[in-house]
PDB file of C-alpha atoms and ligand atoms in Angstrom:
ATOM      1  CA  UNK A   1       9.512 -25.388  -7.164  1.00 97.00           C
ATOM      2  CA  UNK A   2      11.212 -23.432  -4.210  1.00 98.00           C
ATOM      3  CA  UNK A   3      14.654 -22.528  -5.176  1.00 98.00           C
ATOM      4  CA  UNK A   4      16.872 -21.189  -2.756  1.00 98.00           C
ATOM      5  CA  UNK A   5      17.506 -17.537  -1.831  1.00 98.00           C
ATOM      6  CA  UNK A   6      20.827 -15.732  -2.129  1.00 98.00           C
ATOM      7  CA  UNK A   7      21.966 -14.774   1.095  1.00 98.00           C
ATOM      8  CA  UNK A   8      23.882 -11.224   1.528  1.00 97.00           C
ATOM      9  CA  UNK A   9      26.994 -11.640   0.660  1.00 96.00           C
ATOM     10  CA  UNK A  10      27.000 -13.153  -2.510  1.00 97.00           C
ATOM     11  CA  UNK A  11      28.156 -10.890  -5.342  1.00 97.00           C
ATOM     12  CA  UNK A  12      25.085 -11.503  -7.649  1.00 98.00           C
ATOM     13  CA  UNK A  13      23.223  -9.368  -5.298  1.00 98.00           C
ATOM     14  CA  UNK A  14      25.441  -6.623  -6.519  1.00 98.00           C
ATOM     15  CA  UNK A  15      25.322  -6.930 -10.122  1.00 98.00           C
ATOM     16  CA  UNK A  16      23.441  -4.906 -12.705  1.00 98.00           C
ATOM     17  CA  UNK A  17      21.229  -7.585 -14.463  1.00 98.00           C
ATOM     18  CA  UNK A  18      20.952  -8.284 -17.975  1.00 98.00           C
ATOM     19  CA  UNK A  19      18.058  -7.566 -19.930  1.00 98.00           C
ATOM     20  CA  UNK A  20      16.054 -11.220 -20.552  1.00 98.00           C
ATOM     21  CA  UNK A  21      15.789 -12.144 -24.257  1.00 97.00           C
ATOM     22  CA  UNK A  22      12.316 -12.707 -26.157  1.00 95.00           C
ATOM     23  CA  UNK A  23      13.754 -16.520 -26.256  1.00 95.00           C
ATOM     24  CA  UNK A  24      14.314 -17.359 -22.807  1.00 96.00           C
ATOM     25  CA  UNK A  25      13.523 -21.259 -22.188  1.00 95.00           C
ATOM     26  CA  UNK A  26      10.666 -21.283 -19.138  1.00 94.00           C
ATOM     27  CA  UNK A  27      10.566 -17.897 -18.744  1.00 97.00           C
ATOM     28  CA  UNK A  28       6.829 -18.934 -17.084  1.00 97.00           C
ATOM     29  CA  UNK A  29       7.906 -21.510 -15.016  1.00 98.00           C
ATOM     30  CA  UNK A  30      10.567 -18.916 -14.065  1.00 98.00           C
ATOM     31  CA  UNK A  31       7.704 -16.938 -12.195  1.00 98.00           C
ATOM     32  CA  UNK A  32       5.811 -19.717 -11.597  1.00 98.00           C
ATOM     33  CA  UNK A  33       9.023 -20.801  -9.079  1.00 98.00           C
ATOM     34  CA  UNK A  34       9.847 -17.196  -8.198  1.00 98.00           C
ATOM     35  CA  UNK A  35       5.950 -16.659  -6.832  1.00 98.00           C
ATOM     36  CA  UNK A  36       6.265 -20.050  -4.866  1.00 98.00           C
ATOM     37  CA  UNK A  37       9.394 -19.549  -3.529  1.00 98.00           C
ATOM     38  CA  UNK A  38       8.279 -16.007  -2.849  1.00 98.00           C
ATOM     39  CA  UNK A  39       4.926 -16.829  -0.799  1.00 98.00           C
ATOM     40  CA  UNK A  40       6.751 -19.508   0.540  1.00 98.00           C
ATOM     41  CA  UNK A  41       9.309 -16.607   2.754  1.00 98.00           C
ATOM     42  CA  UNK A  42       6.173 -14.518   3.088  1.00 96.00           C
ATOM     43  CA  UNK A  43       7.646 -11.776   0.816  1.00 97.00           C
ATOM     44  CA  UNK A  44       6.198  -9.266  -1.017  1.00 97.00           C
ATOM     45  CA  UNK A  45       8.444  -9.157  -3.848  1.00 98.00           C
ATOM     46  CA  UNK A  46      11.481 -11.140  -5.165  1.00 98.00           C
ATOM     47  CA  UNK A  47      14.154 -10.162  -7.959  1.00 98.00           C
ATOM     48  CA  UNK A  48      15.964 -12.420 -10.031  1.00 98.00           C
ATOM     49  CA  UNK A  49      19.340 -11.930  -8.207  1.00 98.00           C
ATOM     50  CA  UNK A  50      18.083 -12.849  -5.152  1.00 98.00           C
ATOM     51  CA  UNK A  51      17.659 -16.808  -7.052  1.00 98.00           C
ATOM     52  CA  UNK A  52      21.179 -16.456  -8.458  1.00 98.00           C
ATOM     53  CA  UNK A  53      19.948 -14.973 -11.714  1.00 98.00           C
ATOM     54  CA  UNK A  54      21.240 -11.935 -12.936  1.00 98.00           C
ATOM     55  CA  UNK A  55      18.280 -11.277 -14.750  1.00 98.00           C
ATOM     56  CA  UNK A  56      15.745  -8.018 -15.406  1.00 98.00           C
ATOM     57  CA  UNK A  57      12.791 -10.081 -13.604  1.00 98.00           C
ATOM     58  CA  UNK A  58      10.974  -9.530 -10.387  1.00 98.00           C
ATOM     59  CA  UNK A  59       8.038 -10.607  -9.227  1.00 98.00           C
ATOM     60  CA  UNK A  60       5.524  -8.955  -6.456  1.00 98.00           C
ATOM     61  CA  UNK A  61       1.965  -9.225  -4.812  1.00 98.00           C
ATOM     62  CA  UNK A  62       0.939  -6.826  -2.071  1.00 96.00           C
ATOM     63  CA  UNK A  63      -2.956  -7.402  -2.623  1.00 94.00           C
ATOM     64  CA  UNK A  64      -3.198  -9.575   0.418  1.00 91.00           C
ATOM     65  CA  UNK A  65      -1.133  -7.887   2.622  1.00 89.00           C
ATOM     66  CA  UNK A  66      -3.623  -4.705   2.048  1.00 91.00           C
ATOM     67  CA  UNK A  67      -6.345  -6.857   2.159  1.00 89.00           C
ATOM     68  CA  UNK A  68      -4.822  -7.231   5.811  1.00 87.00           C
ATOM     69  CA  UNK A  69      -4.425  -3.801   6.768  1.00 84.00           C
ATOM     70  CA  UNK A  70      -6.657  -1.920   9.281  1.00 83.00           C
ATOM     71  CA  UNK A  71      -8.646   1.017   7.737  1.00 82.00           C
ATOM     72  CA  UNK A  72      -6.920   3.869   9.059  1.00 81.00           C
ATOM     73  CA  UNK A  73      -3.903   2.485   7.627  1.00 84.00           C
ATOM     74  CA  UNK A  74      -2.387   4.977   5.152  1.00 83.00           C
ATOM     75  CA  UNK A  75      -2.370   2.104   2.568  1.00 87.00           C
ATOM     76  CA  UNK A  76      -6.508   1.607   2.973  1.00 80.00           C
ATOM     77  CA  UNK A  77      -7.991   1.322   0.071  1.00 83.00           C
ATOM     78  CA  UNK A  78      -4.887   0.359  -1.917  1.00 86.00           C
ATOM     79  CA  UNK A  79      -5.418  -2.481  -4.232  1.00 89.00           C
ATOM     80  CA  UNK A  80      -2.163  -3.876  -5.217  1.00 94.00           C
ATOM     81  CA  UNK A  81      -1.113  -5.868  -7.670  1.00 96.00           C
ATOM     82  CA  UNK A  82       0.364  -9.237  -8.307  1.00 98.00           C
ATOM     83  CA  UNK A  83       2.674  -9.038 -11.586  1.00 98.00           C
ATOM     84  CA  UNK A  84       5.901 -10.510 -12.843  1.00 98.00           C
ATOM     85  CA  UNK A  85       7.995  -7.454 -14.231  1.00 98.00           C
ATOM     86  CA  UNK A  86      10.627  -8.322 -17.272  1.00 98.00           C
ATOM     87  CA  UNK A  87      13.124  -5.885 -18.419  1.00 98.00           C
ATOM     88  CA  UNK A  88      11.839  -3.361 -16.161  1.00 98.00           C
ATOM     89  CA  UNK A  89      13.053   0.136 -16.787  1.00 98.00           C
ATOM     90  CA  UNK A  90      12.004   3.020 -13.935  1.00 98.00           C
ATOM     91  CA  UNK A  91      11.459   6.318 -16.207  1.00 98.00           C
ATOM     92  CA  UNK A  92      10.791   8.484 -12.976  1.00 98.00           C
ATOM     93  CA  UNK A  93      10.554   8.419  -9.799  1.00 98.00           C
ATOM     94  CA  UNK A  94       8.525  11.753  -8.155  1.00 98.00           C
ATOM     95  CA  UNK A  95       6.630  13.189  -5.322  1.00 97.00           C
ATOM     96  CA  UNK A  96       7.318  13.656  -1.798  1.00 96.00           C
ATOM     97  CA  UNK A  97       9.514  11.769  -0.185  1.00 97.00           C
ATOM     98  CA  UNK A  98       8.554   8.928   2.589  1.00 96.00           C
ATOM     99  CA  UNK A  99      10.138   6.873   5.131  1.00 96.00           C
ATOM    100  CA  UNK A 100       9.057   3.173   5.499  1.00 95.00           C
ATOM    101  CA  UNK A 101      10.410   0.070   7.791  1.00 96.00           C
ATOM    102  CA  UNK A 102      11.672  -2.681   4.706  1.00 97.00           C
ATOM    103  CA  UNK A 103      13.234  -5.568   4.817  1.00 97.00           C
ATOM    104  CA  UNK A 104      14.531  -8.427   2.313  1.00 98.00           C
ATOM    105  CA  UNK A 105      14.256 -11.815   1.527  1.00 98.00           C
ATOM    106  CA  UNK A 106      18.016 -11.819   1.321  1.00 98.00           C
ATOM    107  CA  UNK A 107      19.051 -10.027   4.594  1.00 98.00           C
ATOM    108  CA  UNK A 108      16.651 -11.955   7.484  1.00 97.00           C
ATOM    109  CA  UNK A 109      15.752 -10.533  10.489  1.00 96.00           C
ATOM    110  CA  UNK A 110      16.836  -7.029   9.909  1.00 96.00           C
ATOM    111  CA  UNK A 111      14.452  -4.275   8.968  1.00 96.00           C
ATOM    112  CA  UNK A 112      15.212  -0.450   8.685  1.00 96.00           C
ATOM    113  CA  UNK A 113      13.557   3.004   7.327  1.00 96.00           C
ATOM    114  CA  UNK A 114      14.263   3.823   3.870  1.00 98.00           C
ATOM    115  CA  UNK A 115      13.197   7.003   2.427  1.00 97.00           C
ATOM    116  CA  UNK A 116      12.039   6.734  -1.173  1.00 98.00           C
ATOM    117  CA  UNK A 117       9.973   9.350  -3.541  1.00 97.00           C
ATOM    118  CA  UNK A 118       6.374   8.310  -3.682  1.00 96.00           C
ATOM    119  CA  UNK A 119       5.799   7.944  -7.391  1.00 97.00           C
ATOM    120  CA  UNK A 120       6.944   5.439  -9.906  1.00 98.00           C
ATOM    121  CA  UNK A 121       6.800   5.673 -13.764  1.00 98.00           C
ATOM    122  CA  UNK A 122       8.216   2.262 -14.546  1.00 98.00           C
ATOM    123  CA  UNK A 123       8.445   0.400 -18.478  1.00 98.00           C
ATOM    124  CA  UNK A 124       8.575  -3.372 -18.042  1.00 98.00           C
ATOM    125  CA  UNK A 125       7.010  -6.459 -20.003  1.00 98.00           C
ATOM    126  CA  UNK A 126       4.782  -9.630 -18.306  1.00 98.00           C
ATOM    127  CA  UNK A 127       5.932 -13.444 -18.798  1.00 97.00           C
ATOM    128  CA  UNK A 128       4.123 -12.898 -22.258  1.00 96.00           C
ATOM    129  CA  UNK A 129       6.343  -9.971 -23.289  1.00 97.00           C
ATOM    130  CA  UNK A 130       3.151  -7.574 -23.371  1.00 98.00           C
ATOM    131  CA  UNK A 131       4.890  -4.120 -22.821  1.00 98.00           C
ATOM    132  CA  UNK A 132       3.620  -1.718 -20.172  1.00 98.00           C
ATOM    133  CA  UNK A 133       3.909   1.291 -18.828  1.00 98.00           C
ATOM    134  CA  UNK A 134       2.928   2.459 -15.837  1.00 98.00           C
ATOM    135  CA  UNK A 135       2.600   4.722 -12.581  1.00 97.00           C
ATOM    136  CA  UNK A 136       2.583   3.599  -9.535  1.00 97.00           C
ATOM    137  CA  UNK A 137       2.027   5.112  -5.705  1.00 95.00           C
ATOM    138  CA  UNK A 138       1.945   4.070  -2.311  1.00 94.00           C
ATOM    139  CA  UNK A 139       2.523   0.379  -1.161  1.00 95.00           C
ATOM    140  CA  UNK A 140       3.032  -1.387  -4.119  1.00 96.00           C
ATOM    141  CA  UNK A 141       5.563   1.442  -5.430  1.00 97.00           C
ATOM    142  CA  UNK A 142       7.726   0.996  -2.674  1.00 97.00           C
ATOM    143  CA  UNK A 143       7.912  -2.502  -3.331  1.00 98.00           C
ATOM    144  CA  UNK A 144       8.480  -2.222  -6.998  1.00 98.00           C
ATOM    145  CA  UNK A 145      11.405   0.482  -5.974  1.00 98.00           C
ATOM    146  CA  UNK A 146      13.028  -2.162  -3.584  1.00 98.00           C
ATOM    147  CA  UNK A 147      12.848  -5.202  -6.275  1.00 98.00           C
ATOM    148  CA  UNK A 148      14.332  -2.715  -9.087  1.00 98.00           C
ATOM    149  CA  UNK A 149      16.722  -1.797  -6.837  1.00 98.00           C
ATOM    150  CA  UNK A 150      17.760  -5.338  -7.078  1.00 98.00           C
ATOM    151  CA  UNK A 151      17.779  -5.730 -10.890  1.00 98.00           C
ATOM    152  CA  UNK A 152      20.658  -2.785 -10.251  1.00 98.00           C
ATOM    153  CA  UNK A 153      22.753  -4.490  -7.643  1.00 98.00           C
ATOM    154  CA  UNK A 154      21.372  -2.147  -5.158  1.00 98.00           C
ATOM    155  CA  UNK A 155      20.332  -3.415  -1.624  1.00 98.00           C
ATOM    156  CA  UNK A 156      17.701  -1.704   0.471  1.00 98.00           C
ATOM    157  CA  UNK A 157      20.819  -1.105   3.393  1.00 97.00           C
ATOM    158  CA  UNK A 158      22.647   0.898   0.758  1.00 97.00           C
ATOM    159  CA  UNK A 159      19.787   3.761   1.601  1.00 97.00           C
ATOM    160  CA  UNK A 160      20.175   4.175   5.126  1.00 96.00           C
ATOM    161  CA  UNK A 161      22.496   6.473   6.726  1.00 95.00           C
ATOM    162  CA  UNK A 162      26.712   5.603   6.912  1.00 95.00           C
ATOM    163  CA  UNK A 163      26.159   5.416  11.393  1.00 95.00           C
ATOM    164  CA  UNK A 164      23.760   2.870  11.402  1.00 95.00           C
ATOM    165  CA  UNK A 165      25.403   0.654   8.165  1.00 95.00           C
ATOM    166  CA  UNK A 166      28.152   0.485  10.352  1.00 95.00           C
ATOM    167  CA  UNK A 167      26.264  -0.516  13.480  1.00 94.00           C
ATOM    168  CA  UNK A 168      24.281  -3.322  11.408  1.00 95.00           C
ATOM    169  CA  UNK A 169      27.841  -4.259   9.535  1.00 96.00           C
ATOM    170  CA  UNK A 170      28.166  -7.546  11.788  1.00 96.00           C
ATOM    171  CA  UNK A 171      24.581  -8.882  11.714  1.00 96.00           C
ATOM    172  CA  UNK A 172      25.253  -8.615   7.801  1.00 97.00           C
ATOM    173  CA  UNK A 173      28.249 -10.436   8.412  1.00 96.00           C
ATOM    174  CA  UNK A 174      26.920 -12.797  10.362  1.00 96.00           C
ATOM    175  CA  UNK A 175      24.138 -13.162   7.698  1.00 96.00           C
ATOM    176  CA  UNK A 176      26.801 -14.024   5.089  1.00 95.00           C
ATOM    177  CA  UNK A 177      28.469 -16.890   6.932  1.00 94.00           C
ATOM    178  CA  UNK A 178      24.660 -18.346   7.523  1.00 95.00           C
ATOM    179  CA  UNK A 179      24.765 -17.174  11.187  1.00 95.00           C
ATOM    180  CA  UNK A 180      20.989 -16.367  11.404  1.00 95.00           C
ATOM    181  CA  UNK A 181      17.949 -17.865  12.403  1.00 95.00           C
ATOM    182  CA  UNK A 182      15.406 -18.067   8.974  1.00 97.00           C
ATOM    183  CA  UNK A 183      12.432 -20.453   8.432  1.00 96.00           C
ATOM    184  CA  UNK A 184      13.238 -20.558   4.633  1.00 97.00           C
ATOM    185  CA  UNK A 185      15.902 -22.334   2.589  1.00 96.00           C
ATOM    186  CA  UNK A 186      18.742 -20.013   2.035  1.00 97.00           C
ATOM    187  CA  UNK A 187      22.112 -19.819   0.007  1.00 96.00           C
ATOM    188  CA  UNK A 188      24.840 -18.562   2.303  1.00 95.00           C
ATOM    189  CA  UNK A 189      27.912 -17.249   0.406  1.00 88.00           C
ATOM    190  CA  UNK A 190      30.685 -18.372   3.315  1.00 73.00           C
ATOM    191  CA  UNK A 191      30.944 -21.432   3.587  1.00 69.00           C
ATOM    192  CA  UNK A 192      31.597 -22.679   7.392  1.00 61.00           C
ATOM    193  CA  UNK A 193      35.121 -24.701   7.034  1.00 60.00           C
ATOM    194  CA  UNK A 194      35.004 -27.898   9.466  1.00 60.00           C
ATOM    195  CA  UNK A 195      35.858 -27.169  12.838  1.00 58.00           C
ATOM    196  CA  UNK A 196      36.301 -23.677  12.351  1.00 56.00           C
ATOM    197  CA  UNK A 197      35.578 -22.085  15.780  1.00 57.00           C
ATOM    198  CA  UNK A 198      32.334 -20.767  16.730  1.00 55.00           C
ATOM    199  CA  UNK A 199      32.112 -18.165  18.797  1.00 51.00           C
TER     200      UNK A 199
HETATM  201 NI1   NI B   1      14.942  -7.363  -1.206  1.00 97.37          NI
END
């Protein structure tokens, strides 16, 4: 099932999300939704939050978008992965730092560089509550630093610099009254009133 995604704006993007108990009814059918409704947007990743759950789950898959990259791409050779992460805890993050173009599923049409550290020790459990832990570099890190980001009620325009938050401060606006173009279904957190005026 698609759900809807949580447009910018609502304040369950900015929440720290709870850890998800060993009992959790449909935890699978959970990711099973989160995937679909993920590959449906054409993301790469997608964090609990960003369904209206403040939850310790995000999902990702970045093996066919490498699969799609040309060779001298600095990801070449990357494999990715495809994993639902539960009660995901990053132990360290380490390396050089790097600057990369993201975007989210929650904030359309608006991509910027974000500089993160290259290396990821992260602690998390699948839908089956198997426990790993695990190091991760290049593509797939970044994307498993963006979705935990989420988990923490941290967005991916927090990063960039104070100048250009304020310059992009009306198309987020705009993005939280539902004033953007997107080809997926979206939950806008302002409600348009009738006949309010449209500029
Ligand atoms: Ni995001």
């Amino acid at each position: 099932m698609i759900l809807p995604i949580i447009a910018y704006g609502n304040p369950v993007l900015r929440k720290i999300a709870d850890d998800i108990p060993k009992d959790y009814p449909n935890l699978k059918e959970l990711v099973a939704n989160m995937f679909e409704t993920m590959y449906n947007a054409k993301g790469v990743g997608l964090a609990g939050p960003q369904v209206g759950l403040s939850l310790r789950i995000f999902v990702a898959d970045t093996i066919q978008i490498l699969q799609d990259i040309p060779e001298d791409n600095d990801f070449a050779g990357e494999e990715g992965i495809k994993k639902a992460f539960i009660n995901a805890e990053i132990i360290e993050e380490s390396g050089e730092e790097w600057a990369y173009d993201e975007g989210c599923l929650s904030i359309p049409n608006i991509n910027e560089s974000v500089t993160r550290e290259e290396k990821v020790r992260i602690q998390y459990y699948d839908e089956d509550f198997n426990f790993y832990d695990e190091v991760y570099t290049g593509f797939s890190a970044r994307v498993i630093q963006h979705e935990y980001d989420h988990i923490e009620g941290i967005l991916f325009t927090d990063h960039i610099s104070p100048l250009k938050q304020r310059m992009m401060k009306r198309k987020l606006e705009k993005i939280s009254r539902g004033d953007v173009e997107v080809s997926y279904r979206m939950k806008f957190p302002i409600v348009k009133k009738k006949g309010m005026r449209r500029k």
